[in-house]
Amino acid sequence: MADVYELLTRELGRERVIRTPEALDVYSRDESRLGVYPPDAAVLCESRAEIELVLRLAAEHGIPVTPRGAGSGMTGGALAVRGGIVLSTERMRRIVDINDHDRVAVVEPGVINADLQAAVEAQGLFYAPDPASLGFCSMGGNVAENAGGPRAFKYGVTRDWTLGLVTTLMGGETLRLGRRTPKGVTGYDLTALFVGSEGTFGVTTEIAVRLIGRPEAVGTLIAVMPDAFSAGKAVSTVIRKGYHPRALELMDRASLDHVRPRAPFALPADAGAIVLLELDGESDTVPLGLARCGSVFEEEGAREVIIARDDAERDRLWQTRRLCSRSLREAHAFKLSEDVVVPPGAIPEMLRRIDGIGARHDLLMAAFGHAGDGNLHINVLSDENHRVPAVAARIHAALGDIFSAVLDLKGTLSGEHGIGVAKAKYLSWEQSAEVIGWQKRLKRMWDPADLLNPGKIFV
């Protein structure tokens, strides 16, 4: 193996084949906070040819490879749980093309989501997927996890916007998947299969995404609700009445209390929960739509409906919403975030059950997220030492109760974070042994020796 690393160092340069423990530290962890897993090396690739070289040499010598984008994942997908090489695409940040006639953008995997959005919007175009980490998450990671975000309620997730991929398999073979046209049904949809495969099939080297025209107008409001249950009920009512905002977000009291001291927007002190709603469309229809949605919230018991007066106030509202996860993490010694999904009509019941689970296990719970499509981020919080066996047992039991409640309500264990390491042992709770077995066969087809991102999804 030393010969492989020496060869890579000669080909790529010592500064791009990282071996020292100090320099490897950042590649040993990710946003999941699931532990520290030092690889034997981190290789910073800058081209498809370099990725092909790494995957060919690793396959020949039986070295595990863990693909890594920005390391912003929440389920341990970028952790080198079996050592070997971390293959980083962080330097592949080129926007190859933005075609305003065909409404297609082509990017390398290291392009930051927000940078792509800014580039296309400067040309009057729009790319919808907007994860909470859009300021630092990469497009390659978005593809690997099939990332969503607040706007997924109206516009869908990464898979819905990905037209084609160039991907390199373990062993160095490169495939061009998909198309550049609005429609196409030639053969199996391998692009859709690779999106959301969590880096276990191949390493993405180029991504083609579809674009649409930038919406003419955007309007945002918050409804101040007495509690999370009524907020969830109001969300269901908005949907049932046929309104289709581009974002419909919920923050419960615990989330608000943590965010309030640092919030750019002054949150009402009496808010038991908040629903943030955003519409887009034509300039003459958005204000009317906001007024109508505001009336629905008032009918559902809102204490106040506040409509953002301008883009600056809209930005402050969204900055406040995006502070949720960070504020909770900084306030507590332990934070575990689960991105579960229930049918939108089951949101009030799920929020009610979360309160009961927290009380039963003597743990603080905080819930926020994309309520429009039922995707709630349930946070288990504690200031106790979570490594103490008795505390760990309570956390584990609470997590099991959360997942049981989700599945009982006909939901799913992950809406956008993926399975990774964190949820692998729970996959069988949702999927049958036969379904899991067929997925494992697919994995072996693309990666027979299980060298590419091993230890993820399946136990």
XYZ file of C-alpha atoms in Angstrom:
459
model
C 0.000 0.000 0.000
C 2.892 2.355 0.701
C 3.858 2.009 -2.965
C 0.377 3.152 -3.989
C 0.583 6.279 -1.849
C 4.081 7.000 -3.092
C 2.900 6.629 -6.698
C -0.046 8.966 -6.069
C 2.326 11.456 -4.446
C 4.612 11.401 -7.507
C 1.648 11.860 -9.858
C -0.307 14.496 -7.934
C 2.190 16.176 -5.643
C 2.801 15.912 -1.926
C 0.378 18.730 -1.079
C -2.507 16.749 -2.614
C -1.774 13.378 -1.017
C -2.191 14.077 2.680
C -0.641 11.622 5.121
C 0.196 13.433 8.379
C -2.196 12.922 11.334
C -2.583 16.665 11.859
C -3.554 17.359 8.249
C -5.817 14.284 8.131
C -7.860 15.415 11.115
C -10.387 17.388 9.038
C -10.907 14.336 6.792
C -11.500 12.106 9.826
C -14.873 13.623 10.767
C -17.965 15.218 9.275
C -21.041 17.133 10.431
C -22.647 13.953 11.778
C -20.434 14.081 14.885
C -20.485 10.271 14.854
C -16.827 9.918 15.735
C -13.319 10.263 14.367
C -12.161 7.833 11.664
C -8.695 8.725 10.366
C -8.007 7.471 6.828
C -4.556 6.351 5.758
C -4.519 9.198 3.241
C -6.676 11.928 1.788
C -6.262 12.552 -1.930
C -7.413 15.938 -3.247
C -8.399 15.304 -6.852
C -8.740 18.092 -9.412
C -9.872 16.200 -12.510
C -11.698 13.135 -13.739
C -8.404 11.583 -14.832
C -7.069 11.836 -11.286
C -10.203 10.220 -9.861
C -9.861 7.408 -12.394
C -6.236 6.919 -11.314
C -7.106 6.749 -7.614
C -9.965 4.296 -8.138
C -7.915 2.095 -10.457
C -4.956 1.842 -8.088
C -7.192 1.355 -5.035
C -9.072 -1.478 -6.746
C -5.849 -3.178 -7.813
C -4.514 -3.101 -4.238
C -7.756 -3.667 -2.324
C -7.761 -0.253 -0.634
C -11.121 1.132 0.563
C -12.066 4.554 -0.843
C -14.456 7.007 0.809
C -15.678 9.813 -1.498
C -15.968 13.196 0.193
C -17.407 16.520 -0.871
C -17.709 19.282 1.723
C -18.114 16.925 4.695
C -21.486 18.486 5.517
C -23.404 15.204 5.707
C -25.391 14.320 8.817
C -25.286 10.500 8.774
C -21.563 9.755 8.477
C -21.444 9.197 4.721
C -17.994 10.794 4.417
C -16.407 8.896 7.312
C -13.625 6.453 6.424
C -14.956 3.748 8.729
C -12.604 1.150 7.200
C -9.582 3.378 6.723
C -7.928 3.566 3.315
C -8.283 6.659 1.133
C -10.588 9.621 1.447
C -11.069 10.862 -2.120
C -11.929 14.552 -1.905
C -13.541 16.488 -4.766
C -13.429 19.805 -2.882
C -11.078 21.344 -5.478
C -13.302 20.500 -8.457
C -15.292 23.756 -8.318
C -15.700 24.622 -11.976
C -19.087 25.601 -13.401
C -18.521 24.099 -16.835
C -21.521 25.612 -18.615
C -24.753 27.506 -18.094
C -26.885 27.208 -21.214
C -29.764 29.664 -21.023
C -31.309 28.409 -24.290
C -31.513 24.774 -23.207
C -31.826 25.661 -19.512
C -29.101 23.289 -18.426
C -26.091 23.823 -16.177
C -23.063 21.516 -16.040
C -20.891 21.566 -12.933
C -18.070 19.698 -11.278
C -18.871 17.957 -7.976
C -17.063 20.453 -5.738
C -19.223 23.411 -6.797
C -20.997 24.878 -3.773
C -24.787 24.854 -4.075
C -25.135 28.575 -3.296
C -22.496 29.475 -5.902
C -24.441 27.635 -8.602
C -27.662 29.341 -7.527
C -26.036 32.786 -7.680
C -24.499 32.088 -11.092
C -27.733 30.934 -12.718
C -29.873 33.627 -11.107
C -27.529 36.251 -12.535
C -28.709 35.001 -15.935
C -32.399 35.055 -15.013
C -32.523 31.306 -14.315
C -33.310 29.227 -11.256
C -32.009 26.038 -9.609
C -34.394 25.048 -6.827
C -32.788 22.502 -4.413
C -31.667 24.528 -1.372
C -30.363 22.450 1.569
C -29.979 24.336 4.853
C -26.215 24.001 4.318
C -26.384 25.516 0.814
C -23.639 27.997 1.703
C -21.044 25.244 2.081
C -22.444 21.909 0.828
C -21.225 20.703 -2.572
C -23.188 19.532 -5.590
C -21.471 16.145 -5.537
C -22.637 15.602 -1.971
C -26.120 16.820 -2.894
C -26.244 14.166 -5.630
C -24.896 11.451 -3.330
C -27.543 12.124 -0.672
C -30.370 13.302 -2.967
C -30.474 16.523 -0.961
C -33.674 18.474 -0.484
C -34.345 21.686 1.395
C -37.223 24.078 2.111
C -38.135 24.552 -1.555
C -38.541 20.802 -2.090
C -42.221 21.128 -1.149
C -42.948 22.813 -4.473
C -39.977 21.941 -6.638
C -38.746 18.517 -5.553
C -35.314 17.242 -4.547
C -31.939 16.872 -6.279
C -33.010 13.783 -8.230
C -35.824 15.784 -9.843
C -33.303 18.313 -11.188
C -30.479 16.003 -12.253
C -30.474 15.229 -15.982
C -27.185 13.390 -16.265
C -23.996 12.374 -14.508
C -20.480 11.421 -15.384
C -19.405 8.916 -12.763
C -16.315 6.765 -12.216
C -16.607 3.255 -10.815
C -14.225 1.413 -8.546
C -11.471 0.242 -10.901
C -11.420 3.497 -12.878
C -14.109 2.903 -15.507
C -16.077 6.073 -16.291
C -19.727 6.093 -17.382
C -21.749 8.942 -18.883
C -25.325 8.575 -17.654
C -28.527 10.367 -18.556
C -29.063 13.144 -21.044
C -29.111 16.918 -21.610
C -32.672 17.099 -22.978
C -35.911 17.890 -21.079
C -37.303 14.428 -21.893
C -35.759 11.036 -22.480
C -36.668 7.392 -21.817
C -33.843 5.447 -23.429
C -32.992 2.423 -21.325
C -33.041 2.228 -17.549
C -32.831 5.474 -15.596
C -29.374 4.904 -14.145
C -29.026 8.590 -13.313
C -31.908 8.324 -10.853
C -30.351 5.155 -9.415
C -27.006 6.847 -8.757
C -28.572 9.960 -7.226
C -29.037 9.107 -3.564
C -26.710 6.092 -3.654
C -24.542 7.779 -1.002
C -21.285 7.357 -2.896
C -21.491 3.562 -2.798
C -21.788 3.010 -6.579
C -19.385 5.523 -8.095
C -17.686 8.900 -7.720
C -19.445 11.724 -9.548
C -17.139 13.823 -11.714
C -19.676 15.947 -13.612
C -23.337 16.826 -13.078
C -25.896 18.188 -15.557
C -28.907 19.829 -13.918
C -32.017 21.374 -15.395
C -32.929 24.994 -14.813
C -36.112 27.026 -15.064
C -36.821 30.727 -15.321
C -36.252 32.696 -12.153
C -39.602 33.460 -10.467
C -40.764 37.007 -11.004
C -41.700 37.634 -7.372
C -41.219 36.038 -3.959
C -43.154 36.712 -0.770
C -42.656 35.398 2.752
C -44.660 35.391 5.963
C -44.500 33.854 9.407
C -47.510 32.755 11.398
C -47.079 32.889 15.162
C -48.901 29.871 16.596
C -49.701 29.007 20.228
C -47.981 25.597 20.090
C -46.425 23.046 17.742
C -49.602 20.961 17.526
C -51.640 23.889 16.214
C -48.776 24.821 13.870
C -48.781 21.317 12.426
C -52.547 21.402 12.064
C -52.334 24.767 10.269
C -49.757 23.367 7.844
C -52.106 20.490 7.021
C -54.959 22.933 6.448
C -52.928 25.082 4.050
C -52.113 21.989 2.010
C -55.662 20.627 2.131
C -57.057 23.918 0.846
C -54.901 23.607 -2.264
C -52.248 26.261 -1.649
C -48.809 25.288 -2.891
C -46.086 27.482 -1.395
C -42.525 26.902 -2.420
C -41.586 26.548 1.257
C -43.618 25.684 4.338
C -41.389 25.452 7.409
C -42.128 24.813 11.092
C -40.171 25.671 14.243
C -41.372 24.509 17.667
C -40.949 26.354 20.966
C -37.656 24.673 21.908
C -36.150 25.608 18.540
C -37.382 29.196 18.858
C -36.030 29.557 22.388
C -32.575 28.475 21.234
C -32.533 30.657 18.136
C -34.097 33.802 19.625
C -30.984 35.271 21.357
C -29.015 35.380 18.098
C -31.833 35.663 15.543
C -31.471 38.402 12.895
C -35.289 38.631 12.951
C -36.961 39.584 16.228
C -39.130 36.595 17.027
C -42.263 37.282 19.101
C -41.716 36.365 22.739
C -45.084 34.615 23.047
C -44.593 32.290 20.067
C -45.255 28.678 20.956
C -44.317 27.725 17.390
C -43.834 29.450 14.062
C -44.735 28.488 10.518
C -42.685 30.169 7.788
C -44.429 30.205 4.405
C -42.964 31.415 1.118
C -44.696 31.863 -2.239
C -43.255 32.661 -5.638
C -44.823 33.497 -8.981
C -46.025 36.572 -10.799
C -45.820 39.987 -9.155
C -49.577 40.534 -9.111
C -50.463 37.125 -7.644
C -47.957 36.691 -4.812
C -49.371 39.389 -2.466
C -52.888 38.006 -2.888
C -51.643 34.485 -2.185
C -49.877 35.633 0.980
C -53.031 37.341 2.210
C -55.108 34.234 1.627
C -52.620 31.937 3.342
C -52.381 34.404 6.222
C -56.148 34.181 6.623
C -55.913 30.383 6.863
C -53.394 30.673 9.689
C -55.614 33.165 11.508
C -58.539 30.767 11.203
C -56.308 28.071 12.717
C -55.537 30.210 15.764
C -52.472 32.225 14.784
C -51.708 34.957 17.309
C -50.112 37.040 14.594
C -49.238 36.855 10.902
C -46.183 38.880 9.858
C -45.489 39.454 6.155
C -41.901 40.347 5.219
C -41.856 43.883 3.862
C -38.891 43.536 1.524
C -36.030 41.252 0.465
C -33.898 42.311 3.425
C -36.576 41.209 5.882
C -37.073 37.979 3.938
C -33.354 37.296 4.258
C -33.481 37.891 8.018
C -36.337 35.424 8.352
C -34.425 32.765 6.454
C -31.187 33.413 8.328
C -33.157 32.873 11.529
C -34.598 29.591 10.247
C -31.189 28.346 9.130
C -29.742 28.985 12.595
C -31.862 26.237 14.171
C -29.472 23.328 13.944
C -26.359 25.311 14.870
C -28.063 26.988 17.847
C -29.202 23.663 19.264
C -25.760 22.107 18.799
C -23.942 24.967 20.490
C -26.334 24.998 23.452
C -26.079 21.323 24.406
C -23.355 18.785 25.027
C -25.212 16.240 22.896
C -27.427 16.736 19.848
C -28.763 14.035 17.561
C -30.823 15.181 14.569
C -33.132 12.817 12.692
C -34.685 13.873 9.358
C -37.781 11.706 9.468
C -40.801 12.108 7.180
C -44.470 11.466 7.875
C -47.486 12.109 5.641
C -48.277 15.849 5.993
C -51.632 15.085 7.580
C -49.837 13.154 10.346
C -47.591 16.067 11.382
C -49.734 17.133 14.383
C -49.834 13.573 15.707
C -46.078 13.126 15.181
C -45.361 16.332 17.101
C -47.648 15.138 19.909
C -45.791 11.827 20.085
C -42.411 13.570 20.163
C -43.440 15.455 23.304
C -44.398 12.175 24.929
C -41.139 10.471 23.942
C -39.088 13.309 25.402
C -41.002 13.214 28.679
C -40.824 9.416 28.890
C -37.035 9.342 28.526
C -36.281 12.613 30.355
C -34.731 14.181 27.246
C -35.295 17.565 25.627
C -36.746 17.382 22.124
C -36.728 20.133 19.519
C -38.494 19.906 16.169
C -38.203 22.039 13.076
C -38.064 21.429 9.364
C -39.861 21.178 6.075
C -43.376 20.625 7.327
C -44.942 21.082 3.892
C -43.701 17.683 2.741
C -43.734 16.117 6.208
C -39.940 16.234 6.623
C -39.289 17.025 10.286
C -35.873 17.379 11.888
C -36.332 15.811 15.313
C -33.469 16.749 17.639
C -32.665 14.730 20.747
C -30.771 16.983 23.165
C -28.925 16.367 26.419
C -26.410 18.086 28.680
C -25.446 14.804 30.305
C -22.462 12.739 29.246
C -23.968 10.655 26.459
C -21.181 8.078 26.793
C -22.389 7.049 30.253
C -24.202 3.730 29.647
C -27.435 4.749 31.397
C -27.662 8.013 29.411
C -26.782 6.273 26.155
C -29.507 3.699 26.820
C -32.116 6.449 27.263
C -31.039 8.169 24.059
C -31.077 4.890 22.152
C -34.537 4.035 23.480
C -35.861 7.483 22.550
C -34.449 7.127 19.041
C -36.156 3.764 18.666
C -39.440 5.261 19.845
C -39.133 8.100 17.315
C -38.556 5.687 14.444
C -41.367 3.415 15.613
C -43.753 6.368 15.700
C -42.688 7.472 12.211
C -43.253 4.038 10.712
C -46.520 3.597 12.601
C -47.721 6.807 10.932
C -46.739 5.416 7.481
C -43.593 7.551 7.277
C -39.970 6.944 6.311
C -36.718 7.092 8.274
C -34.923 9.703 6.163
C -36.057 12.517 3.916
C -32.724 14.019 2.884
C -29.814 13.013 5.131
C -29.593 9.429 3.917
C -28.812 6.262 5.858
C -25.007 6.302 6.024
C -23.635 4.898 9.261
C -26.165 6.492 11.599
C -29.301 4.680 10.440
C -27.917 1.482 8.928
C -29.091 -0.705 11.805
C -32.633 0.665 11.450
C -33.051 0.109 7.721
C -34.652 -3.302 8.327
C -37.356 -1.625 10.407
C -38.697 -0.020 7.246
C -37.652 -2.361 4.428
C -38.072 -6.101 4.067
C -35.145 -8.516 3.963
C -35.954 -9.173 0.293
C -35.792 -5.485 -0.648
C -32.541 -4.996 1.270
C -31.124 -8.124 -0.380
C -31.803 -6.780 -3.877
C -30.154 -3.491 -2.967
C -27.073 -5.351 -1.784
C -26.980 -7.152 -5.140
C -26.971 -3.801 -6.910
C -24.084 -2.675 -4.736
C -22.079 -5.804 -5.569
C -22.744 -5.304 -9.284
C -21.140 -1.844 -9.298
C -18.528 -2.596 -6.608
C -17.940 -6.368 -6.273
C -15.182 -6.086 -3.659
C -17.120 -3.577 -1.494
C -14.298 -1.055 -1.559
C -16.227 2.112 -2.406
C -17.622 3.845 0.674
C -17.868 0.564 2.577
C -19.778 0.295 5.836
C -22.599 2.585 4.724
C -26.377 1.951 4.386
C -26.244 -1.771 5.254
C -25.069 -3.509 8.418
